[in-house]
Short mmCIF file of C-alpha atoms in Angstrom, two decimals:
data_model
loop_
_atom_site.label_atom_id
_atom_site.label_comp_id
_atom_site.label_asym_id
_atom_site.label_seq_id
_atom_site.Cartn_x
_atom_site.Cartn_y
_atom_site.Cartn_z
CA ARG A 1 24.19 43.18 -13.50
CA GLU A 2 26.73 45.02 -15.65
CA LEU A 3 28.08 41.70 -17.00
CA VAL A 4 24.57 40.58 -17.94
CA SER A 5 23.86 43.88 -19.70
CA GLU A 6 27.17 43.69 -21.53
CA PHE A 7 26.55 40.10 -22.65
CA PHE A 8 23.02 40.67 -23.98
CA GLY A 9 23.76 44.15 -25.31
CA LYS A 10 20.92 45.88 -23.49
CA GLU A 11 20.15 47.08 -20.01
CA SER A 12 18.94 44.39 -17.62
CA ARG A 13 15.73 44.96 -15.69
CA THR A 14 15.06 44.25 -12.04
CA THR A 15 11.31 44.76 -11.88
CA ILE A 16 10.46 41.12 -11.13
CA ASN A 17 11.82 38.72 -8.54
CA ALA A 18 12.71 35.06 -8.89
CA ALA A 19 9.47 33.73 -7.35
CA GLU A 20 7.36 35.78 -9.75
CA SER A 21 9.49 34.64 -12.68
CA VAL A 22 8.90 30.99 -11.81
CA ALA A 23 5.18 31.63 -11.34
CA ARG A 24 4.88 33.39 -14.67
CA GLY A 25 6.80 30.67 -16.50
CA ALA A 26 4.69 27.92 -14.93
CA SER A 27 1.46 29.76 -15.81
CA LEU A 28 2.59 30.22 -19.40
CA ALA A 29 3.57 26.53 -19.69
CA CYS A 30 0.17 25.46 -18.34
CA ALA A 31 -1.61 27.76 -20.80
CA MET A 32 0.33 26.31 -23.74
CA LEU A 33 -0.55 22.77 -22.66
CA SER A 34 -4.21 23.48 -21.94
CA PRO A 35 -6.71 23.25 -24.83
CA ALA A 36 -8.83 25.96 -23.19
CA PHE A 37 -6.31 28.74 -23.90
CA ARG A 38 -4.76 30.03 -27.08
CA VAL A 39 -1.47 31.75 -26.42
CA ARG A 40 1.64 32.36 -28.40
CA GLU A 41 3.99 29.41 -28.33
CA PHE A 42 7.32 30.00 -26.62
CA ARG A 43 10.24 27.64 -26.77
CA VAL A 44 12.99 27.70 -24.19
CA SER A 45 16.16 25.77 -24.97
CA ASP A 46 19.61 25.51 -23.47
CA CYS A 47 22.76 26.38 -25.41
CA CYS A 48 26.43 25.47 -25.45
CA LEU A 49 28.56 28.05 -23.63
CA PHE A 50 31.89 27.05 -25.18
CA PRO A 51 32.62 25.68 -28.67
CA VAL A 52 33.24 21.92 -28.79
CA GLU A 53 34.99 19.98 -31.57
CA VAL A 54 35.00 16.26 -32.24
CA GLN A 55 37.96 14.54 -33.88
CA TYR A 56 37.39 11.04 -35.23
CA TYR A 57 39.69 8.48 -36.85
CA SER A 58 39.73 4.78 -37.57
CA GLU A 59 42.51 2.44 -36.52
CA ASP A 60 43.27 1.40 -40.12
CA GLY A 61 43.38 5.05 -41.28
CA SER A 62 40.53 4.63 -43.73
CA CYS A 63 38.59 7.61 -42.33
CA LYS A 64 39.54 10.72 -40.47
CA GLY A 65 37.89 14.08 -39.86
CA LYS A 66 36.50 16.68 -37.47
CA LEU A 67 33.11 18.08 -36.43
CA GLU A 68 32.44 21.26 -34.49
CA PHE A 69 29.59 22.50 -32.29
CA GLU A 70 29.75 26.29 -32.24
CA ARG A 71 29.15 28.49 -29.22
CA GLY A 72 25.43 28.91 -28.68
CA SER A 73 24.53 25.56 -30.26
CA GLU A 74 21.24 24.22 -29.01
CA ILE A 75 21.27 21.59 -26.29
CA PRO A 76 20.28 18.84 -26.84
CA GLY A 77 21.52 18.81 -30.41
CA GLN A 78 23.03 16.21 -32.71
CA LYS A 79 24.74 15.73 -36.06
CA SER A 80 24.86 12.70 -38.38
CA LEU A 81 27.97 11.17 -39.81
CA LYS A 82 28.56 8.38 -42.39
CA LEU A 83 31.86 6.52 -42.46
CA LYS A 84 33.23 3.55 -44.44
CA THR A 85 35.65 1.50 -42.42
CA SER A 86 36.60 -2.01 -41.45
CA SER A 87 38.19 -1.26 -38.03
CA PRO A 88 37.13 0.42 -34.74
CA VAL A 89 36.56 4.21 -34.85
CA HIS A 90 37.62 6.60 -32.07
CA PHE A 91 35.92 9.93 -31.21
CA GLU A 92 37.65 12.55 -29.04
CA TRP A 93 35.67 15.51 -27.69
CA MET A 94 37.46 18.66 -26.58
CA HIS A 95 37.02 22.38 -26.27
CA SER A 96 38.21 24.39 -29.25
CA GLN A 97 41.57 26.12 -29.03
CA GLY A 98 41.56 29.74 -27.93
CA THR A 99 38.45 29.37 -25.79
CA ASP A 100 38.27 31.40 -22.59
CA LEU A 101 37.81 28.39 -20.33
CA PRO A 102 37.70 28.65 -16.53
CA LYS A 103 41.02 28.23 -14.80
CA ASP A 104 42.15 24.61 -14.19
CA ALA A 105 39.34 23.31 -16.42
CA SER A 106 40.02 20.18 -18.50
CA VAL A 107 40.26 20.69 -22.27
CA VAL A 108 39.42 17.07 -23.17
CA LEU A 109 35.80 16.25 -22.44
CA ALA A 110 35.25 12.61 -23.41
CA LYS A 111 36.36 9.71 -25.59
CA HIS A 112 34.22 7.19 -27.45
CA LYS A 113 35.18 3.99 -29.24
CA VAL A 114 32.85 2.29 -31.72
CA ASN A 115 33.55 -1.43 -31.72
CA VAL A 116 33.77 -2.63 -35.35
CA ASP A 117 34.87 -6.21 -36.00
CA PRO A 118 37.71 -6.14 -38.58
CA LYS A 119 37.07 -9.78 -39.53
CA LYS A 120 33.72 -8.92 -41.14
CA GLY A 121 35.20 -6.59 -43.73
CA GLU A 122 34.31 -3.06 -44.75
CA CYS A 123 30.99 -1.61 -43.67
CA LEU A 124 29.11 1.65 -43.63
CA LEU A 125 28.68 3.36 -40.24
CA LYS A 126 25.83 5.77 -39.54
CA VAL A 127 26.62 7.69 -36.37
CA ASP A 128 24.35 10.23 -34.60
CA LEU A 129 26.37 12.22 -32.08
CA GLY A 130 26.07 15.51 -30.22
CA LEU A 131 25.49 17.11 -26.83
CA GLY A 132 22.83 15.44 -24.66
CA LEU A 133 20.20 16.97 -22.44
CA ASP A 134 22.76 17.30 -19.64
CA GLY A 135 25.28 18.98 -21.98
CA CYS A 136 27.62 15.97 -22.03
CA PRO A 137 29.07 14.51 -25.25
CA THR A 138 26.88 11.62 -26.36
CA ILE A 139 26.69 9.13 -29.23
CA PHE A 140 22.95 8.66 -29.60
CA SER A 141 23.10 5.75 -32.06
CA CYS A 142 25.65 3.83 -34.14
CA ILE A 143 24.38 1.50 -36.86
CA LYS A 144 26.47 -0.71 -39.14
CA GLU A 145 25.13 -1.28 -42.64
CA THR A 146 26.35 -4.10 -44.92
CA GLN A 147 25.12 -5.17 -48.34
CA GLU A 148 25.03 -8.79 -49.46
CA GLU A 149 23.98 -10.56 -52.65
CA VAL A 150 21.35 -13.16 -51.90
CA ILE A 151 20.24 -15.85 -54.38
CA VAL A 152 16.53 -15.72 -55.02
CA GLU A 153 14.99 -19.14 -55.21
CA PRO A 154 12.89 -19.59 -58.39
CA SER A 155 9.21 -20.01 -57.87
CA PRO A 156 7.92 -23.51 -58.72
CA GLN A 157 6.40 -23.76 -62.25
CA ARG A 158 2.88 -24.83 -62.60
CA THR A 159 2.57 -27.83 -65.03
CA SER A 160 -0.72 -28.33 -66.79
CA LYS A 161 -2.01 -31.80 -66.43
CA LYS A 162 -3.47 -33.45 -69.50
CA PRO A 163 -6.90 -34.78 -68.89
CA THR A 164 -7.02 -38.53 -68.84
CA SER A 165 -9.43 -39.90 -71.33
CA ASN A 166 -11.69 -42.75 -70.63
CA ALA A 167 -11.21 -45.99 -72.46
CA THR A 168 -14.49 -45.53 -74.20
CA ASN A 169 -13.54 -42.09 -75.64
CA THR A 170 -9.93 -42.77 -76.78
CA THR A 171 -9.33 -44.42 -80.08
CA ASP A 172 -6.46 -46.70 -80.94
CA GLU A 173 -4.92 -44.15 -83.35
CA GLU A 174 -4.74 -41.42 -80.69
CA ALA A 175 -3.13 -43.81 -78.26
CA ASP A 176 -0.45 -44.78 -80.84
CA LYS A 177 0.24 -41.08 -81.57
CA MET A 178 0.76 -40.24 -77.91
CA ALA A 179 3.08 -43.19 -77.47
CA ASP A 180 5.24 -42.15 -80.48
CA GLU A 181 5.83 -38.51 -79.16
CA PRO A 182 9.12 -38.20 -77.14
CA ASP A 183 9.01 -36.77 -73.59
CA LYS A 184 9.86 -33.02 -73.46
CA ALA A 185 12.14 -32.11 -70.37
CA PRO A 186 11.75 -28.56 -68.78
CA VAL A 187 14.51 -26.03 -69.54
CA PRO A 188 16.32 -24.91 -66.29
CA GLU A 189 16.35 -21.12 -65.58
CA ALA A 190 19.47 -19.15 -64.58
CA PRO A 191 19.62 -18.32 -60.76
CA LYS A 192 18.62 -14.78 -59.82
CA THR A 193 20.30 -12.63 -57.12
CA LYS A 194 19.30 -9.46 -55.29
CA LEU A 195 21.17 -6.96 -53.10
CA VAL A 196 20.07 -7.04 -49.42
CA THR A 197 21.04 -4.32 -46.89
CA ARG A 198 21.48 -5.48 -43.30
CA GLN A 199 21.65 -3.20 -40.23
CA GLU A 200 23.34 -3.98 -36.92
CA LYS A 201 23.60 -1.83 -33.80
CA LEU A 202 27.17 -1.56 -32.54
CA SER A 203 28.36 -1.12 -28.96
CA VAL A 204 30.17 2.07 -27.89
CA ASP A 205 32.75 2.37 -25.09
CA THR A 206 32.65 5.72 -23.27
CA SER A 207 35.14 7.39 -20.95
CA PHE A 208 34.29 10.86 -19.62
CA GLN A 209 36.97 13.32 -18.63
CA ILE A 210 34.61 16.20 -17.86
CA GLY A 211 35.46 18.27 -14.83
CA ASN A 212 38.51 19.62 -13.13
CA LEU A 213 41.94 18.11 -12.91
CA PRO A 214 42.59 15.85 -9.87
CA GLU A 215 44.69 18.51 -8.10
CA ALA A 216 42.08 21.21 -8.64
CA LEU A 217 39.28 18.83 -7.64
CA GLU A 218 41.02 17.96 -4.38
CA LYS A 219 41.49 21.64 -3.66
CA LEU A 220 37.82 22.37 -4.27
CA ILE A 221 36.76 19.46 -2.05
CA GLY A 222 38.91 20.84 0.76
CA GLU A 223 37.38 24.30 0.36
CA GLU A 224 33.91 22.80 0.43
CA ARG A 225 34.76 20.91 3.62
CA ASP A 226 36.04 24.09 5.27
CA LEU A 227 32.88 25.93 4.27
CA ALA A 228 30.70 23.16 5.72
CA ILE A 229 32.61 23.31 9.04
CA HIS A 230 32.24 27.08 9.10
CA ASP A 231 28.51 26.84 8.41
CA GLU A 232 28.08 24.33 11.22
CA LEU A 233 29.99 26.59 13.61
CA VAL A 234 27.82 29.57 12.64
CA HIS A 235 24.69 27.49 13.20
CA GLU A 236 25.88 26.33 16.63
CA THR A 237 26.84 29.91 17.56
CA HIS A 238 23.37 31.17 16.70
CA ALA A 239 21.80 28.31 18.66
CA SER A 240 23.93 29.13 21.74
CA LYS A 241 23.01 32.79 21.49
CA ASN A 242 19.31 31.97 21.18
CA SER A 243 19.51 29.64 24.19
CA LEU A 244 21.06 32.39 26.30
CA GLU A 245 18.48 34.92 25.17
CA GLU A 246 15.62 32.49 25.81
CA TYR A 247 16.88 31.72 29.33
CA VAL A 248 17.08 35.42 30.19
CA TYR A 249 13.48 36.06 29.12
CA ASN A 250 11.99 32.92 30.73
CA MET A 251 13.80 33.24 34.05
CA ARG A 252 12.96 36.92 34.39
CA ASP A 253 9.27 36.18 33.87
CA ALA A 254 9.37 33.19 36.26
CA LEU A 255 10.98 35.21 39.06
CA SER A 256 8.04 37.59 39.02
CA SER A 257 5.41 34.82 38.86
CA ARG A 258 5.80 31.14 39.81
CA TYR A 259 9.33 31.37 41.32
CA SER A 260 8.73 34.58 43.28
CA GLU A 261 8.32 32.86 46.71
CA TYR A 262 11.26 30.47 46.28
CA GLU A 263 13.99 33.10 46.64
CA SER A 264 14.60 35.96 49.04
CA GLU A 265 13.94 39.49 47.85
CA ASP A 266 17.58 40.58 48.02
CA LYS A 267 18.90 37.64 46.04
CA LYS A 268 16.01 37.90 43.60
CA ARG A 269 16.69 41.57 42.99
CA GLU A 270 20.36 40.83 42.43
CA PHE A 271 19.56 38.03 39.99
CA LEU A 272 17.13 40.21 38.03
CA LYS A 273 19.86 42.85 37.69
CA LYS A 274 22.22 40.26 36.20
CA LEU A 275 19.54 39.17 33.75
CA ASP A 276 18.97 42.76 32.61
CA ASP A 277 22.69 43.32 32.18
CA MET A 278 22.93 40.14 30.13
CA GLU A 279 20.15 41.32 27.83
CA GLU A 280 21.91 44.62 27.21
CA TRP A 281 25.17 42.80 26.49
CA LEU A 282 23.44 40.50 23.98
CA TYR A 283 22.17 43.43 21.91
CA GLY A 284 25.38 45.40 22.33
CA ASP A 285 28.90 44.07 22.65
CA GLY A 286 27.79 40.44 22.54
CA GLU A 287 26.06 40.64 19.18
CA GLU A 288 29.01 39.07 17.31
CA SER A 289 30.60 36.95 20.04
CA ASN A 290 31.63 33.37 19.49
CA LYS A 291 30.02 30.15 20.63
CA ASP A 292 32.17 29.54 23.72
CA VAL A 293 31.37 32.96 25.20
CA TYR A 294 27.61 32.36 24.95
CA ILE A 295 27.97 28.95 26.59
CA GLU A 296 29.98 30.36 29.51
CA LYS A 297 27.48 33.20 30.06
CA LEU A 298 24.57 30.76 30.14
CA LYS A 299 26.42 28.45 32.53
CA ALA A 300 27.04 31.34 34.97
CA LEU A 301 23.34 32.28 34.99
CA LYS A 302 22.20 28.68 35.50
CA GLN A 303 24.38 28.36 38.61
CA ILE A 304 22.07 30.92 40.21
CA GLY A 305 18.77 29.92 38.61
CA ASP A 306 18.97 26.09 38.80
CA PRO A 307 18.66 25.91 42.66
CA ILE A 308 15.50 28.05 42.46
CA GLU A 309 13.98 25.78 39.82
CA SER A 310 14.96 22.69 41.84
CA ARG A 311 13.28 23.95 45.03
CA ALA A 312 10.08 24.82 43.17
CA LYS A 313 10.06 21.38 41.55
CA ASP A 314 10.60 19.60 44.91
CA PHE A 315 7.72 21.47 46.59
CA ASP A 316 5.37 20.70 43.71
CA GLU A 317 6.30 17.02 43.63
CA VAL A 318 5.91 16.49 47.38
CA LYS A 319 2.47 18.11 47.34
CA GLU A 320 1.38 15.79 44.54
CA ALA A 321 2.81 12.81 46.45
CA PHE A 322 0.74 13.68 49.54
CA VAL A 323 -2.41 13.87 47.41
CA LYS A 324 -1.73 10.37 46.08
CA MET A 325 -1.01 9.15 49.63
CA ARG A 326 -4.36 10.44 50.91
CA SER A 327 -6.18 8.76 48.01
CA TYR A 328 -4.55 5.43 48.79
CA ILE A 329 -5.36 5.68 52.51
CA HIS A 330 -9.01 6.28 51.62
CA LEU A 331 -8.93 3.26 49.28
CA CYS A 332 -7.50 0.96 51.99
CA ARG A 333 -10.12 2.16 54.48
CA ARG A 334 -12.95 1.39 52.04
CA MET A 335 -11.47 -2.04 51.35
CA SER A 336 -11.48 -2.88 55.08
CA LEU A 337 -15.20 -1.96 55.37
CA THR A 338 -16.40 -3.74 52.24
CA ASP A 339 -19.13 -6.43 52.29
CA ASP A 340 -17.80 -8.20 49.20
CA LYS A 341 -18.02 -11.99 49.43
CA LYS A 342 -14.41 -12.49 48.45
CA PHE A 343 -13.38 -10.67 51.66
CA ALA A 344 -15.91 -12.52 53.86
CA HIS A 345 -13.16 -14.67 55.43
CA ILE A 346 -11.34 -11.58 56.78
CA THR A 347 -12.09 -11.28 60.49
CA ASN A 348 -13.17 -8.10 62.26
CA ASP A 349 -9.88 -7.93 64.16
CA GLU A 350 -7.93 -7.99 60.89
CA ARG A 351 -10.15 -5.30 59.41
CA ALA A 352 -9.66 -3.18 62.52
CA LYS A 353 -5.90 -3.57 62.09
CA VAL A 354 -6.14 -2.20 58.54
CA VAL A 355 -8.15 0.78 59.80
CA GLU A 356 -5.56 1.36 62.50
CA GLU A 357 -2.74 1.37 59.93
CA CYS A 358 -4.67 3.86 57.78
CA ASP A 359 -5.19 6.18 60.77
CA THR A 360 -1.52 6.02 61.64
CA TYR A 361 -0.40 6.93 58.13
CA LEU A 362 -3.07 9.64 57.84
CA THR A 363 -1.77 11.25 61.04
CA TRP A 364 1.77 11.15 59.60
CA VAL A 365 0.56 12.78 56.37
CA GLN A 366 -1.21 15.56 58.26
CA ASP A 367 1.87 16.30 60.39
CA GLN A 368 4.18 16.39 57.39
CA GLU A 369 1.83 18.60 55.39
CA ALA A 370 1.70 21.03 58.28
CA SER A 371 5.51 21.07 58.52
CA ILE A 372 5.91 21.67 54.77
CA LYS A 373 3.29 24.41 54.83
CA SER A 374 5.15 26.25 57.61
CA ALA A 375 8.62 25.65 56.16
CA PRO A 376 10.28 28.54 54.28
CA LYS A 377 10.27 27.99 50.53
CA THR A 378 13.63 29.63 50.13
CA GLU A 379 15.10 26.40 51.51
CA ALA A 380 14.70 22.74 50.60
CA PRO A 381 11.44 21.09 51.78
CA PRO A 382 11.62 18.95 54.96
CA LYS A 383 10.28 15.93 53.06
CA PHE A 384 10.73 14.86 49.46
CA ALA A 385 8.40 12.99 47.13
CA SER A 386 10.57 9.87 47.24
CA GLU A 387 10.10 9.58 51.03
CA VAL A 388 6.33 9.93 50.72
CA GLU A 389 6.28 7.28 48.00
CA SER A 390 8.23 4.93 50.29
CA LYS A 391 5.60 5.39 53.03
CA ARG A 392 2.83 4.68 50.55
CA SER A 393 4.56 1.44 49.54
CA ASP A 394 4.75 0.39 53.20
CA LEU A 395 1.02 1.00 53.67
CA GLU A 396 0.25 -0.94 50.48
CA HIS A 397 2.29 -3.89 51.70
CA ALA A 398 0.59 -3.93 55.12
CA CYS A 399 -2.92 -3.63 53.68
CA LYS A 400 -2.47 -6.28 50.97
CA LYS A 401 -0.89 -8.68 53.44
CA ILE A 402 -4.18 -8.74 55.39
CA MET A 403 -6.87 -8.20 52.75
CA ASN A 404 -5.34 -10.55 50.18
CA ARG A 405 -5.10 -13.47 52.55
CA PRO A 406 -6.50 -16.55 50.76
CA LYS A 407 -9.64 -18.25 51.95
CA PRO A 408 -9.14 -21.30 54.17
CA LYS A 409 -9.81 -24.61 52.50
CA ALA A 410 -13.04 -26.41 53.44
CA PRO A 411 -12.49 -29.57 55.56
CA SER A 412 -12.68 -32.74 53.54
CA PRO A 413 -15.52 -35.19 54.54
CA PRO A 414 -14.52 -38.23 56.61
CA PRO A 415 -13.98 -41.39 54.59
CA ALA A 416 -16.95 -43.75 54.55
CA ASP A 417 -16.57 -47.09 56.30
CA LYS A 418 -15.90 -49.86 53.86
CA PRO A 419 -18.34 -52.73 54.19
CA MET A 420 -16.87 -56.06 55.11
CA GLU A 421 -16.48 -58.52 52.37
CA ASP A 422 -19.42 -60.88 52.45
CA GLN A 423 -19.14 -64.56 51.95
CA PRO A 424 -20.50 -65.99 48.71
CA LYS A 425 -24.23 -66.43 48.76
CA GLU A 426 -25.89 -69.75 48.67
CA GLY A 427 -26.73 -69.22 45.02
CA GLY A 428 -22.98 -69.29 44.34
CA GLU A 429 -22.56 -65.62 43.23
CA THR A 430 -19.00 -64.42 43.00
CA LYS A 431 -17.60 -61.04 44.28
CA GLU A 432 -17.48 -59.59 40.76
CA GLN A 433 -21.19 -60.34 40.28
CA GLU A 434 -22.02 -58.76 43.64
CA ALA A 435 -20.10 -55.62 42.68
CA MET A 436 -21.93 -55.34 39.38
CA ASP A 437 -25.30 -55.79 41.15
CA GLN A 438 -24.38 -53.11 43.68
CA GLU A 439 -23.37 -50.66 40.92
CA TYR A 440 -26.67 -51.27 39.13
CA ASP A 441 -28.62 -50.66 42.37
CA ASP A 442 -26.70 -47.42 42.97
CA GLN A 443 -27.55 -46.17 39.47
CA GLU A 444 -31.27 -46.87 40.11
CA ILE A 445 -31.11 -44.99 43.42
CA ASP A 446 -29.40 -42.00 41.74
CA GLN A 447 -32.06 -41.97 39.05
CA ASP A 448 -34.83 -42.02 41.69
CA ASP A 449 -33.16 -39.19 43.59
CA ARG A 450 -32.92 -37.07 40.45
CA GLU A 451 -36.62 -37.60 39.66
CA ALA A 452 -37.61 -36.74 43.23
CA GLN A 453 -35.47 -33.62 43.14
CA LYS A 454 -37.04 -32.60 39.83
CA LYS A 455 -40.55 -32.96 41.26
CA LYS A 456 -39.56 -30.97 44.33
CA ASP A 457 -38.18 -28.15 42.14
CA GLU A 458 -41.35 -28.07 40.05
CA ALA A 459 -43.45 -27.88 43.24
CA ALA A 460 -41.34 -25.00 44.52
CA TRP A 461 -41.68 -23.18 41.18
CA MET A 462 -45.48 -23.64 41.27
CA ALA A 463 -45.54 -22.27 44.81
CA ASP A 464 -43.58 -19.20 43.73
CA GLU A 465 -46.03 -18.59 40.89
CA ALA A 466 -49.00 -18.90 43.24
CA ASN A 467 -47.41 -16.58 45.84
CA PRO A 468 -46.26 -13.45 43.87
CA GLU A 469 -45.61 -11.41 47.05
CA GLY A 470 -42.82 -13.83 47.82
CA ALA A 471 -43.85 -15.07 51.25
CA PRO A 472 -40.83 -16.48 53.06
CA MET A 473 -40.43 -20.19 53.14
CA GLU A 474 -39.74 -20.16 56.89
CA THR A 475 -43.27 -18.84 57.59
CA GLU A 476 -44.87 -21.62 55.51
CA ALA A 477 -42.76 -24.20 57.24
CA ALA A 478 -43.73 -22.83 60.67
CA GLU A 479 -47.44 -22.95 59.79
CA ALA A 480 -47.09 -26.51 58.57
CA ALA A 481 -45.32 -27.41 61.81
CA GLU A 482 -48.20 -26.01 63.90
CA ASP A 483 -50.80 -27.98 61.92
CA ASP A 484 -49.06 -31.28 61.31
CA GLY A 485 -46.44 -31.37 63.96
CA PRO A 486 -42.67 -31.02 63.62
CA VAL A 487 -41.35 -30.94 60.09
CA GLU A 488 -37.75 -31.75 59.20
CA MET A 489 -36.33 -29.00 56.85
CA GLU A 490 -33.86 -30.13 54.26
CA LYS A 491 -30.86 -27.94 53.69
CA MET A 492 -30.12 -27.56 49.99
CA ASP A 493 -26.81 -26.42 48.62
#
């Protein structure tokens, strides 16, 4: 604060913070850009902290000089320079002598080389150079100007054509006069020249030397690396401390709520005392301890608390496993009693075997639940969830082995007796002709059967329409049998 006051020559104020400064500056910039507000224009520009001078010279010695950018020069800023040369020009940027530069800072900033071709002769260079937006030495543009004399081509002269006279209008005397006059040749004009200025943009080679010397840069990189390692260690230390503090709070609350029945009163009281002592140490002597101490403290507490958490987790998991086991037993029992057609081939004895397996496993579940309920929770449960899951897998295998048995295949019909080959008829028909006649007869029979079946279906549909109450077909058949005698019922698939 004193340095700032000394530099600006007046006392610095601290009535506004950085966030408010940014907000005020952004609001003012928006107001200047908006057409809805009329505010006083403010211009904020950067400036050069140290004076910079530029020394330039050509390789043939035709031009040489120096430019200087004073302390406080506006950034970005530039100056123009005109040089006459026929060889490449070099520009060297450096801090002015006697400047209070930081320690180990480089004096030379950058070097530029303007590539001028010596074979093309002398030319005029227009160079715009200065400090760029980033504060680095920059050559904004470099243009080569040359003047040449160019011959101007004369414009073609317009010759007036004499009108040709008709034979009827031209007399013999006029024709003789025109023939006697000698031809007049045009006088050639002297060539004209004009001075033409040509511009060409030249390339510039740049080599920056801004920054610290290699030894100082290596030293700064090492310091930065050490700071990064220290920051990481501080972060890990805070994380270890927070983990220890979080474990103390969570375990103390759990011992008085969900873990209260999983440890004896004496051991629980002793563990709570250790947790309280650890909290006092954290806010006292352990406030500035290192990472390893926090890790060891947390490890010592977890050796006592992890068995309690493990027992509570085992009891919860085995209870959930028994609930799933009961649900699956109920599912297998319902499957054995189902009337679904896809299980119609399962016999009653097989279904009874499934029910028997379900009863056996249900009895085992009830016995184990009773033993777990009576077991002390300060010790490990008599059964674990993995054992219950194994039993459930056994029941699933036994049930699916019976209920998923595939249906037996229907017996294939016996092969029809092949008729004996007949001898050729008296008409002299061959076997091929007889086969074709038989195939034609079979097609006619199939067609007749289809028509008869169609008529029978239509009759049945008409009967259903006439009998909306849906009288059973067996009753109608019985009545017909009493009136007309026995009737042969056709079984339809």
